[in-house]
Each structure stands twice: as structure tokens, then as C-alpha cells.
């Protein structure tokens, strides 16, 4: 039987921390479906299409990875996709409470689907999409934290980041 995991998230935008979780997950699962929640209630920096494109461009080398979107309940989506597991990355302790709550609710909703947490590499333990966006907005150097395609798109959103990178290149 093919072992399939769903890796859900907002991916606003995808970071090297997310890619690290995908790489680690591929050691355990035959296939990973990276899926973006279509959630109109939440405010995102990037639209759904943009987030999809960035994921696609960042994951081209991973042949056993599929990219998708979903709405509604995650466990129902996982069942439709024939997955046995939900994959989530864990960084610092601060992630734990939210993840624990979500995993327990998902288990209550469907006992056949297991949540699997993978610890991200130490390099990514302090990064998150939010903190990266915050730094980028004010021209902070976020090179090496996100794939090139994301860096390029963040530059388009944040003129201060584009200016800082131009100045750096001119030095
Ligand atoms: O990257 P995020 O924003 O932390 O991802 C959150 C996500 C998409 C995993 C979560 O909000 C989700 O699964 N939403 C779908 C609705 C659902 O099934 N929620 C879990 C039970 S409360």
C-alpha cells in the first residue's frame, strides 16, 4: 500500500523550513501532497495562485510530491486523497500548543488519520513565513531563508527589500 501524507498549510510564502519538512517527510512516505488551505477569512500577503506558483517552482525537483489546494475539513480532504497521515513541522515550543490542539481535534474527527510531526533542521528552527515577511517589509536581509522565486516576489511586494538588495549588489 502506498503511504501518503498530506502536508497542509497557508504557505504565505513557502520557506526553506517548509522544504526541509517535505524532504524529511519523503524519507517516511511514498508520496506527499502539499496542499494550501483556501481560507477567505485569513488575510494573506500572496494570493492563492501566487502561493501555488511559488510552491510549484520550489518543489520541481521532488518527483514524489504533488501540490494542491483544499477547503473544508482537512481530515475529509485527507480521506478523499487516500492519505493515512497529516504531516506538520515543529520548530520551537511555541508551535506546540496550536499543533497539539489541531492534531487532537483532527484525531477526534477521524481516528484513522495520524498526525506526524517532524522537527525542522536547526537552521530553520527560528524562521517562519511571518517573521520573514516582517523582516522583508523593512528591507531586512532574508537571503538563504526562502527559495529564489520567493525572494523575487517579496522584492516586488516590498520596495525597501528591493532597494536593500540593489545596494548590497552594488557594494
Ligand atoms: O500554515 P497554517 O496556517 O498553520 O495551516 C493551518 C491549517 C491549514 C493546517 C489548518 O488551518 C487547517 O487544517 N484548516 C482546515 C480546517 C480544519 O480541518 N481544521 C482542523 C480541525 S479544527
CSV table of C-alpha atoms in Angstrom, one decimal, residues 4-11 14 18-19 21-23 26 31-37 51-52 54-56 58-59 62 64-70 74 77 81 87:
chain,number,residue,atom,x,y,z
A,4,UNK,CA,0.6,9.1,1.5
A,5,UNK,CA,0.9,12.1,3.8
A,6,UNK,CA,-0.9,15.4,3.4
A,7,UNK,CA,1.2,18.4,4.3
A,8,UNK,CA,-1.3,21.3,4.7
A,9,UNK,CA,-0.6,25.0,5.4
A,10,UNK,CA,-1.0,28.6,4.3
A,11,UNK,CA,2.4,28.7,2.7
A,14,UNK,CA,6.8,28.8,1.2
A,18,UNK,CA,8.8,24.0,4.7
A,19,UNK,CA,11.0,22.4,2.1
A,21,UNK,CA,9.9,19.2,6.3
A,22,UNK,CA,9.0,17.9,2.8
A,23,UNK,CA,12.5,16.4,2.4
A,26,UNK,CA,9.8,11.9,1.8
A,31,UNK,CA,4.1,10.4,-1.6
A,32,UNK,CA,3.4,13.8,-0.1
A,33,UNK,CA,0.6,16.1,-1.1
A,34,UNK,CA,1.4,19.7,-0.2
A,35,UNK,CA,-1.9,21.5,0.0
A,36,UNK,CA,-2.9,25.1,0.5
A,37,UNK,CA,-6.0,25.9,2.5
A,51,UNK,CA,1.4,30.8,-3.4
A,52,UNK,CA,0.7,27.9,-5.7
A,54,UNK,CA,5.9,29.6,-5.6
A,55,UNK,CA,5.3,26.1,-4.3
A,56,UNK,CA,5.4,24.6,-7.8
A,58,UNK,CA,10.3,25.4,-5.3
A,59,UNK,CA,9.3,21.8,-5.5
A,62,UNK,CA,10.8,16.5,-5.8
A,64,UNK,CA,7.0,12.2,-5.3
A,65,UNK,CA,5.4,15.5,-4.3
A,66,UNK,CA,2.1,16.8,-5.5
A,67,UNK,CA,0.7,20.3,-5.0
A,68,UNK,CA,-2.9,21.0,-4.5
A,69,UNK,CA,-5.4,23.3,-2.7
A,70,UNK,CA,-8.3,22.3,-0.4
A,74,UNK,CA,-8.6,18.7,6.5
A,77,UNK,CA,-9.7,16.0,2.3
A,81,UNK,CA,-6.9,11.7,-1.2
A,87,UNK,CA,2.4,16.0,8.2
